[in-house]
Amino acid sequence: MKIIRSKSFTADRAWAALDIANMNGITTRLHWTDQPYKWHINDGQEVFVVLDGQVQMRYREEGLEKETLLEVGDIFYASVGTEHVAHPLGVARILVIETEGSV
């Protein structure tokens, strides 16, 4: 059993993570960041939940770059092949559920 207070989680570098669970190869991790990630395509599906802060999520659909502002409680689902990049607006804490070892 674990109780995690996400607002208390900090890290010494952007996108550092606290491993919460690994369920048959699907990881659940809490990330802390104050810097953008990089454009990427995950090896599988990804669920991205903003727990604290705001994140400008940029993604490509049919070759066009789009973006949306994610706030606390918002969820971004990246299906297989979705190219995307997260840009936090200040400090953010994000819960990410994805295949183990995914980018």
Coordinates of C-alpha atoms in Angstrom, one line a residue:
M1 CA 0.0 0.0 0.0
K2 CA 1.1 3.6 -0.7
I3 CA -0.2 7.0 -0.1
I4 CA 1.4 9.7 -2.2
R5 CA 0.8 13.4 -1.7
S6 CA 1.5 14.6 -5.3
K7 CA 1.7 18.2 -4.3
S8 CA 4.7 17.4 -2.1
F9 CA 6.7 15.6 -4.8
T10 CA 9.7 17.5 -6.1
A11 CA 12.7 16.5 -8.0
D12 CA 16.2 17.7 -8.8
R13 CA 15.7 17.7 -12.5
A14 CA 12.8 18.2 -15.0
W15 CA 10.8 15.1 -15.8
A16 CA 12.2 13.1 -12.9
A17 CA 9.7 10.5 -11.8
L18 CA 8.5 8.6 -8.8
D19 CA 7.6 5.0 -9.7
I20 CA 4.2 4.2 -8.3
A21 CA 3.3 0.9 -9.8
N22 CA 4.2 -1.6 -12.6
M23 CA 1.2 -3.7 -13.5
N24 CA 2.1 -6.4 -16.0
G25 CA 4.3 -4.0 -17.9
I26 CA 2.2 -0.9 -17.6
T27 CA 3.8 1.7 -15.4
T28 CA 2.3 4.5 -13.4
R29 CA 4.7 7.3 -12.6
L30 CA 4.4 10.7 -11.0
H31 CA 6.6 13.3 -12.8
W32 CA 7.7 16.7 -11.6
T33 CA 8.8 19.2 -14.2
D34 CA 9.3 22.9 -15.0
Q35 CA 10.7 22.4 -18.5
P36 CA 9.3 21.1 -21.8
Y37 CA 9.8 17.5 -22.8
K38 CA 10.8 16.6 -26.4
W39 CA 8.7 15.7 -29.4
H40 CA 8.1 11.9 -29.3
I41 CA 5.9 9.0 -30.2
N42 CA 5.4 6.4 -27.4
D43 CA 5.9 2.7 -28.0
G44 CA 2.2 2.2 -27.0
Q45 CA -0.7 4.2 -25.6
E46 CA -0.2 6.9 -22.9
V47 CA -2.5 8.4 -20.4
F48 CA -1.2 11.8 -19.1
V49 CA -3.1 13.4 -16.2
V50 CA -2.3 16.9 -14.9
L51 CA -2.3 16.8 -11.0
D52 CA -0.8 20.2 -10.4
G53 CA -0.1 23.2 -12.6
Q54 CA -0.8 23.8 -16.3
V55 CA 0.6 22.1 -19.4
Q56 CA 0.5 23.2 -23.0
M57 CA 0.2 19.9 -24.9
R58 CA 1.3 20.1 -28.5
Y59 CA 0.5 17.3 -30.8
R60 CA 0.4 16.5 -34.5
E61 CA -2.7 15.2 -36.4
E62 CA -2.5 14.5 -40.1
G63 CA 0.7 16.5 -40.3
L64 CA -0.7 19.6 -38.6
E65 CA 0.6 20.9 -35.3
K66 CA -2.2 21.6 -32.7
E67 CA -2.2 22.5 -29.1
T68 CA -4.4 22.5 -26.1
L69 CA -4.1 23.8 -22.5
L70 CA -4.4 21.1 -19.9
E71 CA -5.3 22.2 -16.3
V72 CA -5.6 20.3 -13.1
G73 CA -7.7 17.2 -13.6
D74 CA -7.4 17.2 -17.4
I75 CA -6.4 14.0 -19.1
F76 CA -4.5 13.7 -22.5
Y77 CA -4.7 10.3 -24.1
A78 CA -2.1 9.6 -26.8
S79 CA -3.1 6.6 -28.9
V80 CA -0.4 4.6 -30.7
G81 CA 1.4 6.8 -33.1
T82 CA 0.4 10.2 -31.6
E83 CA 3.4 12.6 -31.8
H84 CA 3.3 15.0 -28.9
V85 CA 5.3 17.2 -26.6
A86 CA 4.4 18.7 -23.2
H87 CA 5.3 22.3 -22.2
P88 CA 4.5 23.0 -18.6
L89 CA 3.6 26.6 -17.7
G90 CA 5.7 26.9 -14.6
V91 CA 5.9 23.8 -12.3
A92 CA 3.7 20.9 -13.0
R93 CA 3.1 17.4 -11.5
I94 CA 1.8 14.8 -14.0
L95 CA 0.7 11.3 -13.6
V96 CA 1.7 9.2 -16.6
I97 CA 0.5 5.6 -17.3
E98 CA 2.2 3.9 -20.2
T99 CA 4.1 0.8 -21.3
E100 CA 7.2 0.1 -19.3
G101 CA 10.3 1.5 -21.0
S102 CA 8.3 3.8 -23.3
V103 CA 9.9 7.1 -24.3

